[in-house]
Short mmCIF file of C-alpha atoms and ligand atoms in Angstrom, two decimals:
data_model
loop_
_atom_site.label_atom_id
_atom_site.label_comp_id
_atom_site.label_asym_id
_atom_site.label_seq_id
_atom_site.Cartn_x
_atom_site.Cartn_y
_atom_site.Cartn_z
CA MET A 235 -58.61 -108.76 19.86
CA LEU A 236 -62.29 -108.34 20.44
CA ASP A 237 -61.75 -108.65 24.18
CA LYS A 238 -59.09 -106.02 24.02
CA LEU A 239 -61.45 -103.69 22.17
CA GLU A 240 -64.12 -104.26 24.75
CA SER A 241 -61.80 -103.48 27.64
CA ILE A 242 -60.49 -100.32 25.86
CA ARG A 243 -64.06 -99.17 25.40
CA ASP A 244 -64.99 -99.84 29.01
CA THR A 245 -61.99 -98.10 30.58
CA ALA A 246 -62.48 -95.19 28.19
CA LEU A 247 -66.09 -94.84 29.31
CA GLU A 248 -65.01 -95.01 32.96
CA GLU A 249 -62.41 -92.35 32.44
CA ILE A 250 -64.89 -90.14 30.60
CA GLU A 251 -67.30 -90.44 33.45
CA ALA A 252 -64.54 -89.59 35.94
CA ALA A 253 -63.27 -86.51 34.05
CA ASP A 254 -64.58 -83.52 35.94
CA ASP A 255 -63.29 -80.68 33.80
CA ALA A 256 -62.89 -79.90 30.10
CA HIS A 257 -59.12 -80.29 30.20
CA THR A 258 -59.12 -83.81 31.66
CA LEU A 259 -61.85 -84.80 29.22
CA GLU A 260 -59.75 -83.62 26.29
CA GLN A 261 -56.81 -85.69 27.56
CA VAL A 262 -59.06 -88.75 27.60
CA ARG A 263 -60.14 -88.04 24.04
CA VAL A 264 -56.55 -87.79 22.84
CA ARG A 265 -55.63 -90.99 24.67
CA TYR A 266 -58.28 -93.01 22.80
CA LEU A 267 -59.26 -91.20 19.64
CA GLY A 268 -56.18 -89.03 18.97
CA ARG A 269 -53.74 -89.80 16.18
CA LYS A 270 -51.74 -92.05 18.51
CA GLY A 271 -54.77 -93.08 20.53
CA ALA A 272 -55.51 -96.66 21.54
CA LEU A 273 -58.43 -97.08 19.15
CA THR A 274 -56.71 -95.39 16.29
CA GLN A 275 -53.82 -97.82 16.68
CA ILE A 276 -56.15 -100.74 16.41
CA LEU A 277 -57.87 -99.40 13.31
CA ARG A 278 -54.48 -98.78 11.74
CA GLY A 279 -53.32 -102.29 12.60
CA LEU A 280 -56.27 -103.89 10.76
CA SER A 281 -54.11 -104.57 7.70
CA GLU A 282 -52.19 -107.11 9.72
CA VAL A 283 -55.29 -109.01 10.66
CA SER A 284 -56.67 -111.84 8.54
CA PRO A 285 -59.40 -110.73 6.12
CA GLU A 286 -62.06 -112.80 7.95
CA GLU A 287 -61.35 -111.12 11.28
CA ARG A 288 -60.84 -107.72 9.73
CA LYS A 289 -64.52 -107.15 9.06
CA THR A 290 -65.79 -107.92 12.56
CA ILE A 291 -62.91 -106.21 14.32
CA GLY A 292 -63.28 -103.19 12.03
CA GLN A 293 -66.96 -102.96 12.75
CA GLN A 294 -66.45 -103.38 16.49
CA ALA A 295 -63.65 -100.84 16.55
CA ASN A 296 -65.70 -98.26 14.67
CA GLN A 297 -68.61 -98.89 16.94
CA ALA A 298 -66.42 -98.45 20.01
CA LYS A 299 -65.06 -95.24 18.51
CA GLU A 300 -68.55 -93.90 18.04
CA ILE A 301 -69.61 -94.89 21.53
CA ILE A 302 -66.55 -93.21 23.03
CA ALA A 303 -66.96 -90.07 20.87
CA SER A 304 -70.58 -89.63 21.80
CA ALA A 305 -69.84 -90.32 25.48
CA ILE A 306 -67.23 -87.56 25.32
CA GLU A 307 -69.73 -85.18 23.71
CA ALA A 308 -72.35 -85.96 26.33
CA ARG A 309 -69.85 -85.54 29.15
CA LYS A 310 -68.67 -82.27 27.64
CA ALA A 311 -72.20 -80.92 27.46
CA ALA A 312 -72.84 -82.00 31.05
CA LEU A 313 -69.64 -80.29 32.26
CA GLU A 314 -70.54 -77.07 30.43
CA ALA A 315 -74.02 -77.04 31.88
CA GLN A 316 -72.57 -77.58 35.32
CA ALA A 317 -70.01 -74.78 34.87
CA MET A 318 -72.72 -72.44 33.66
CA GLU A 319 -74.86 -73.20 36.67
CA GLU A 320 -71.94 -72.58 39.02
CA ARG A 321 -71.19 -69.27 37.33
CA ALA A 322 -74.82 -68.24 37.51
CA LEU A 323 -74.86 -69.03 41.22
CA LYS A 324 -71.67 -67.11 41.84
CA ASP A 325 -72.62 -64.02 39.81
CA ARG A 326 -76.19 -63.99 40.90
CA VAL A 327 -77.66 -60.52 41.34
CA ASP A 328 -79.77 -60.16 44.42
CA LEU A 329 -82.46 -57.75 43.34
CA THR A 330 -83.74 -57.42 46.88
CA LEU A 331 -80.50 -55.79 48.13
CA PRO A 332 -80.81 -52.08 48.92
CA GLY A 333 -79.26 -49.85 46.22
CA ARG A 334 -76.04 -47.90 46.69
CA LYS A 335 -76.98 -44.26 47.06
CA PRO A 336 -74.79 -41.76 45.22
CA ARG A 337 -73.59 -38.96 47.52
CA VAL A 338 -75.43 -35.83 46.54
CA GLY A 339 -73.53 -32.56 46.72
CA ARG A 340 -75.07 -29.52 48.31
CA LYS A 341 -74.44 -25.82 48.74
CA HIS A 342 -72.04 -24.66 51.40
CA PRO A 343 -73.89 -22.97 54.31
CA VAL A 344 -72.16 -19.66 53.53
CA SER A 345 -73.27 -19.88 49.88
CA GLN A 346 -76.80 -20.64 51.03
CA VAL A 347 -76.85 -17.58 53.27
CA LEU A 348 -75.32 -15.42 50.52
CA ASP A 349 -78.05 -16.57 48.13
CA GLU A 350 -80.77 -15.86 50.67
CA ILE A 351 -79.45 -12.37 51.42
CA THR A 352 -79.01 -11.38 47.78
CA SER A 353 -82.43 -12.72 46.87
CA ILE A 354 -84.10 -10.48 49.48
CA PHE A 355 -82.35 -7.44 47.98
CA ASP A 356 -83.11 -8.68 44.49
CA GLY A 357 -86.76 -8.46 45.48
CA LEU A 358 -86.22 -4.77 46.26
CA GLY A 359 -84.64 -4.10 42.86
CA PHE A 360 -80.97 -4.25 43.81
CA GLN A 361 -78.63 -5.75 41.21
CA VAL A 362 -75.60 -7.89 42.02
CA ALA A 363 -72.16 -6.33 41.44
CA THR A 364 -68.70 -7.82 41.97
CA GLY A 365 -65.13 -6.59 42.27
CA PRO A 366 -61.66 -8.13 42.59
CA ASP A 367 -60.37 -9.76 45.80
CA ILE A 368 -56.92 -8.32 45.12
CA GLU A 369 -57.53 -4.62 45.31
CA THR A 370 -55.53 -1.41 45.15
CA GLU A 371 -55.11 0.71 48.24
CA TYR A 372 -56.88 3.43 46.28
CA TYR A 373 -60.15 1.50 46.03
CA ASN A 374 -59.87 -0.24 49.39
CA PHE A 375 -59.01 2.91 51.36
CA GLU A 376 -58.27 6.23 49.70
CA SER A 377 -61.37 6.60 47.51
CA LEU A 378 -63.46 5.63 50.55
CA ASN A 379 -62.17 8.61 52.44
CA ILE A 380 -59.54 6.65 54.36
CA PRO A 381 -56.36 8.53 53.35
CA GLU A 382 -52.91 7.31 54.23
CA GLY A 383 -52.23 7.78 57.94
CA HIS A 384 -55.94 7.71 58.79
CA PRO A 385 -56.44 5.80 62.07
CA ALA A 386 -59.18 3.68 60.47
CA ARG A 387 -56.52 1.93 58.38
CA ASP A 388 -55.10 0.39 61.56
CA LEU A 389 -58.45 -1.25 62.31
CA HIS A 390 -58.29 -3.18 59.07
CA ASP A 391 -55.30 -5.51 59.77
CA THR A 392 -54.51 -5.53 56.10
CA PHE A 393 -52.78 -8.25 54.09
CA PHE A 394 -50.42 -6.49 51.67
CA VAL A 395 -49.70 -8.13 48.32
CA ARG A 396 -47.12 -5.47 47.46
CA PRO A 397 -46.94 -1.72 48.12
CA GLY A 398 -50.21 -0.18 46.96
CA VAL A 399 -51.95 -3.57 46.48
CA VAL A 400 -53.89 -5.39 49.19
CA LEU A 401 -56.34 -8.23 49.72
CA ARG A 402 -59.52 -6.24 50.12
CA THR A 403 -60.41 -5.82 53.78
CA HIS A 404 -64.08 -5.20 52.99
CA THR A 405 -66.47 -5.19 50.02
CA SER A 406 -66.84 -1.38 50.15
CA PRO A 407 -64.35 -0.84 47.26
CA VAL A 408 -66.99 -2.37 44.96
CA GLN A 409 -69.06 0.78 45.67
CA MET A 410 -66.45 2.94 43.98
CA ARG A 411 -65.95 0.52 41.07
CA VAL A 412 -69.69 0.54 40.40
CA MET A 413 -70.00 4.33 40.64
CA GLU A 414 -67.15 4.73 38.14
CA GLN A 415 -69.07 2.56 35.70
CA ILE A 416 -72.63 3.89 35.93
CA GLU A 417 -74.53 7.08 36.65
CA PRO A 418 -77.31 7.24 39.27
CA PRO A 419 -79.77 5.78 39.97
CA VAL A 420 -77.61 2.99 41.41
CA ALA A 421 -78.93 0.09 43.47
CA VAL A 422 -76.48 -2.77 43.95
CA VAL A 423 -75.47 -5.44 46.42
CA ALA A 424 -71.93 -6.82 46.23
CA PRO A 425 -71.34 -10.21 47.87
CA GLY A 426 -67.79 -11.53 48.11
CA ARG A 427 -64.71 -12.62 50.01
CA THR A 428 -62.79 -10.27 52.26
CA TYR A 429 -59.52 -10.70 54.16
CA ARG A 430 -58.00 -9.52 57.42
CA VAL A 431 -55.04 -10.61 59.55
CA ASP A 432 -57.23 -11.94 62.31
CA SER A 433 -58.17 -15.37 63.65
CA ASP A 434 -60.19 -16.45 66.68
CA ALA A 435 -63.56 -18.13 67.34
CA SER A 436 -65.44 -15.36 65.55
CA HIS A 437 -62.77 -14.20 63.06
CA SER A 438 -61.27 -15.99 60.10
CA PRO A 439 -58.54 -14.47 57.88
CA MET A 440 -60.93 -14.94 54.96
CA PHE A 441 -64.60 -14.19 55.45
CA PHE A 442 -67.59 -12.95 53.48
CA GLN A 443 -69.42 -9.65 53.32
CA VAL A 444 -72.37 -8.29 51.40
CA GLU A 445 -72.13 -4.62 50.52
CA GLY A 446 -75.11 -2.50 49.56
CA LEU A 447 -75.24 0.85 47.78
CA LEU A 448 -78.17 2.98 46.68
CA VAL A 449 -77.69 6.40 45.07
CA ASP A 450 -80.36 8.63 43.61
CA GLU A 451 -81.98 11.99 44.13
CA ASP A 452 -83.71 12.34 47.51
CA VAL A 453 -82.31 9.24 49.14
CA THR A 454 -82.76 9.52 52.90
CA PHE A 455 -81.72 7.82 56.10
CA ALA A 456 -85.39 6.85 56.48
CA GLY A 457 -85.08 4.90 53.24
CA LEU A 458 -81.98 3.15 54.58
CA LYS A 459 -83.79 2.28 57.76
CA GLY A 460 -86.84 0.94 55.94
CA THR A 461 -84.71 -1.18 53.62
CA LEU A 462 -82.67 -2.73 56.42
CA MET A 463 -85.75 -3.32 58.61
CA HIS A 464 -87.36 -5.10 55.67
CA PHE A 465 -84.23 -7.22 55.26
CA VAL A 466 -84.07 -8.17 58.96
CA HIS A 467 -87.74 -9.05 59.09
CA GLU A 468 -87.51 -11.15 55.94
CA TYR A 469 -84.39 -12.93 57.03
CA PHE A 470 -84.75 -13.31 60.80
CA GLY A 471 -88.53 -13.06 61.14
CA LYS A 472 -91.12 -10.37 61.78
CA ASP A 473 -90.65 -10.44 65.57
CA THR A 474 -86.98 -9.52 65.45
CA ALA A 475 -86.29 -6.12 67.02
CA VAL A 476 -83.91 -3.77 65.16
CA ARG A 477 -81.74 -1.08 66.74
CA PHE A 478 -79.69 1.61 64.97
CA ARG A 479 -76.72 2.67 67.06
CA PRO A 480 -74.67 5.77 66.10
CA HIS A 481 -71.21 4.82 64.90
CA TYR A 482 -68.34 6.12 62.82
CA PHE A 483 -67.22 5.02 59.36
CA PRO A 484 -65.01 7.26 57.20
CA PHE A 485 -67.10 6.65 54.07
CA THR A 486 -70.54 7.42 55.53
CA GLU A 487 -71.94 10.34 57.46
CA PRO A 488 -73.96 9.93 59.55
CA SER A 489 -73.13 6.28 60.24
CA ALA A 490 -74.73 3.57 62.33
CA GLU A 491 -74.33 0.01 63.39
CA VAL A 492 -77.41 -2.18 63.32
CA ASP A 493 -78.20 -4.64 66.07
CA ILE A 494 -80.99 -7.20 66.11
CA SER A 495 -82.57 -8.80 69.17
CA CYS A 496 -80.66 -11.96 70.01
CA THR A 497 -81.86 -14.82 67.81
CA VAL A 498 -80.92 -17.33 70.50
CA CYS A 499 -82.51 -15.90 73.67
CA GLY A 500 -84.94 -13.44 72.06
CA GLY A 501 -83.37 -10.53 73.96
CA GLN A 502 -83.33 -12.05 77.45
CA GLY A 503 -79.55 -12.21 77.51
CA CYS A 504 -77.39 -15.29 76.90
CA ARG A 505 -73.86 -16.43 76.15
CA ILE A 506 -74.21 -15.71 72.42
CA CYS A 507 -75.25 -12.05 72.86
CA LYS A 508 -72.89 -11.67 75.81
CA HIS A 509 -75.91 -10.99 78.02
CA SER A 510 -76.79 -7.78 76.19
CA GLY A 511 -79.82 -9.14 74.35
CA TRP A 512 -78.49 -7.64 71.08
CA LEU A 513 -76.40 -8.89 68.18
CA GLU A 514 -74.56 -6.58 65.82
CA ILE A 515 -75.06 -7.57 62.19
CA LEU A 516 -73.98 -4.68 59.98
CA GLY A 517 -72.62 -1.16 59.50
CA CYS A 518 -74.31 1.48 57.42
CA GLY A 519 -74.78 5.16 56.76
CA MET A 520 -75.32 7.96 54.24
CA VAL A 521 -72.60 8.03 51.58
CA HIS A 522 -70.00 10.69 52.47
CA PRO A 523 -69.81 13.59 49.98
CA GLU A 524 -66.06 13.00 49.75
CA VAL A 525 -66.76 9.51 48.38
CA PHE A 526 -69.07 11.04 45.73
CA ARG A 527 -66.29 13.46 44.86
CA PHE A 528 -63.94 10.52 44.16
CA ALA A 529 -66.70 8.91 42.07
CA GLU A 530 -67.24 12.21 40.21
CA TYR A 531 -70.89 12.23 41.19
CA ASP A 532 -72.67 15.56 41.69
CA TYR A 533 -72.98 15.53 45.49
CA GLU A 534 -75.27 18.57 45.39
CA ARG A 535 -77.76 16.60 43.38
CA TYR A 536 -77.42 13.02 44.67
CA THR A 537 -77.54 11.39 48.04
CA GLY A 538 -77.10 7.74 48.83
CA TYR A 539 -76.86 5.12 51.51
CA ALA A 540 -74.55 2.17 51.94
CA PHE A 541 -74.32 -0.83 54.21
CA GLY A 542 -72.01 -3.76 54.77
CA MET A 543 -72.75 -6.98 56.62
CA GLY A 544 -70.72 -9.97 57.75
CA VAL A 545 -72.14 -13.06 56.09
CA ASP A 546 -70.30 -15.58 58.26
CA ARG A 547 -71.64 -13.98 61.39
CA ILE A 548 -75.16 -14.09 60.00
CA ALA A 549 -74.69 -17.75 58.97
CA MET A 550 -73.42 -18.53 62.47
CA LEU A 551 -76.41 -16.82 64.10
CA ARG A 552 -78.82 -18.46 61.72
CA HIS A 553 -77.51 -21.98 62.33
CA SER A 554 -76.18 -21.61 65.91
CA ILE A 555 -72.59 -22.33 64.87
CA ASP A 556 -70.17 -21.51 67.69
CA SER A 557 -66.92 -21.15 65.74
CA ILE A 558 -66.41 -19.48 62.37
CA HIS A 559 -63.71 -22.06 61.61
CA HIS A 560 -66.31 -24.81 61.23
CA LEU A 561 -67.33 -23.03 58.05
CA TYR A 562 -63.89 -23.39 56.45
CA GLU A 563 -62.55 -26.73 57.69
CA ASN A 564 -64.52 -28.63 55.04
CA ASP A 565 -65.45 -31.41 57.42
CA LEU A 566 -68.23 -33.30 55.65
CA ARG A 567 -69.77 -34.35 58.98
CA PHE A 568 -70.37 -30.66 59.60
CA LEU A 569 -71.27 -29.60 56.06
CA GLU A 570 -73.76 -32.43 55.50
CA GLN A 571 -76.00 -31.00 58.20
CA PHE A 572 -77.06 -28.17 55.89
N1 DAH B 702 -66.85 -1.72 55.29
C1 DAH B 702 -67.26 -1.82 56.67
C2 DAH B 702 -66.47 -2.89 57.36
O1 DAH B 702 -66.04 -3.79 56.74
C3 DAH B 702 -68.73 -2.12 56.78
C4 DAH B 702 -69.54 -0.98 56.29
C5 DAH B 702 -69.97 -0.01 57.17
C6 DAH B 702 -69.90 -0.90 54.97
C7 DAH B 702 -70.71 1.06 56.75
C8 DAH B 702 -70.69 0.15 54.53
C9 DAH B 702 -71.07 1.13 55.42
O2 DAH B 702 -71.05 0.28 53.27
O3 DAH B 702 -71.84 2.17 55.02
O4 DAH B 702 -66.30 -2.84 58.56
#
C-alpha cells in the first residue's frame, strides 16, 4: 500500500510538471484529488485496512495529498506568470514608434480667396450681404435693367428652375435686395455661388462671384477707380498695373472692365494672358438710374458704383491653376496643396 501511495505521488508530480496549461493542470488535479481521484479513493478505503496500518497509511496519504496540492498550486502560479509575460510581450507598446497623425482639414482654395477678398473690402468699411441662389427673373434680370427680350439675357446661358425662376447667373441681384432693405449710404460686398450653362477649361456651370455696391451722395467714378486700385494692389501686389477698359453692362453707365498686368509673365505676354500681357478680372460701372428707380432710390440725390468679379478666375490666377474643374473635383491630392 505504501509503495502504491509513493508511486501515485511520483506520477502525479510528473504529470503536474508536464502540464503546460491551466486546463491540463486542472485535469491532473481531478485525477488525483477529485472526488473519484486516486488519492481520495485510498483515503476512503482506509476503513478496510487494519487499525495498525491505518495510521501510517493515513498519514502518508495525507502527506502525499498535501505535496500534490501544493505542487499544483506552484505549477499554477508558474503557468500564470508565464502567460502574463507572454501577454505583456505580445501587447507591448513601443513608445519609440512615430505617432499616427490625424488628418487636419483645411479651407477650400475658393473659400480662402473669398475670405481674402472680403477682408480687403471689410477694411474699407464694406459689409457682407447675401442673397438666394435660386432667384426670380425680376431680381436676376428685370430690376437690373435687363428687360425681357434684351440681348444681354442671351449672354447669360441661364438655368431655369421654372418660368420666372432661375439659378442666379450673377451676384448682381443682391444689389437690388440690399437696396430694398436699406437707405443710402450703402456699402456692401456680396460673395456667393452663381450658375451658367457653360463648361470648359475656364468655365464651370457653378462658379463664384463677389459683387460690390456703394451708394451715397457724391459717389464718383474716381471713387470706384480708387477702391478697385486699392483692392488690386492689396491682393496682387503694389507693382500690378491696372487698366480700365470701356465696356457695356445694362445695369451700369458708364461701365468698364478692369484688367491687371499678367500675374504670370508680368505683362511680357504668355500663354495665360494669351500674349496680351493683361488679364481681365472684373466688370464695374456707375449704377444706372433705371436700377435706382427699381430700388425706389432718389436718383437725383444719390449716385453709386458697382462691381462684380469672378472668384474662381482670381483663385486660378493666384495659384496658377490651369483648369477651373480642379477646384470642384474634390481630389484631395489637389486640395491638400493649399
Ligand atoms: N454681373 C456681371 C457679370 O456677371 C458683372 C458685373 C459687371 C457686376 C458690372 C457689376 C457691374 O456690379 O457693375 O458678368
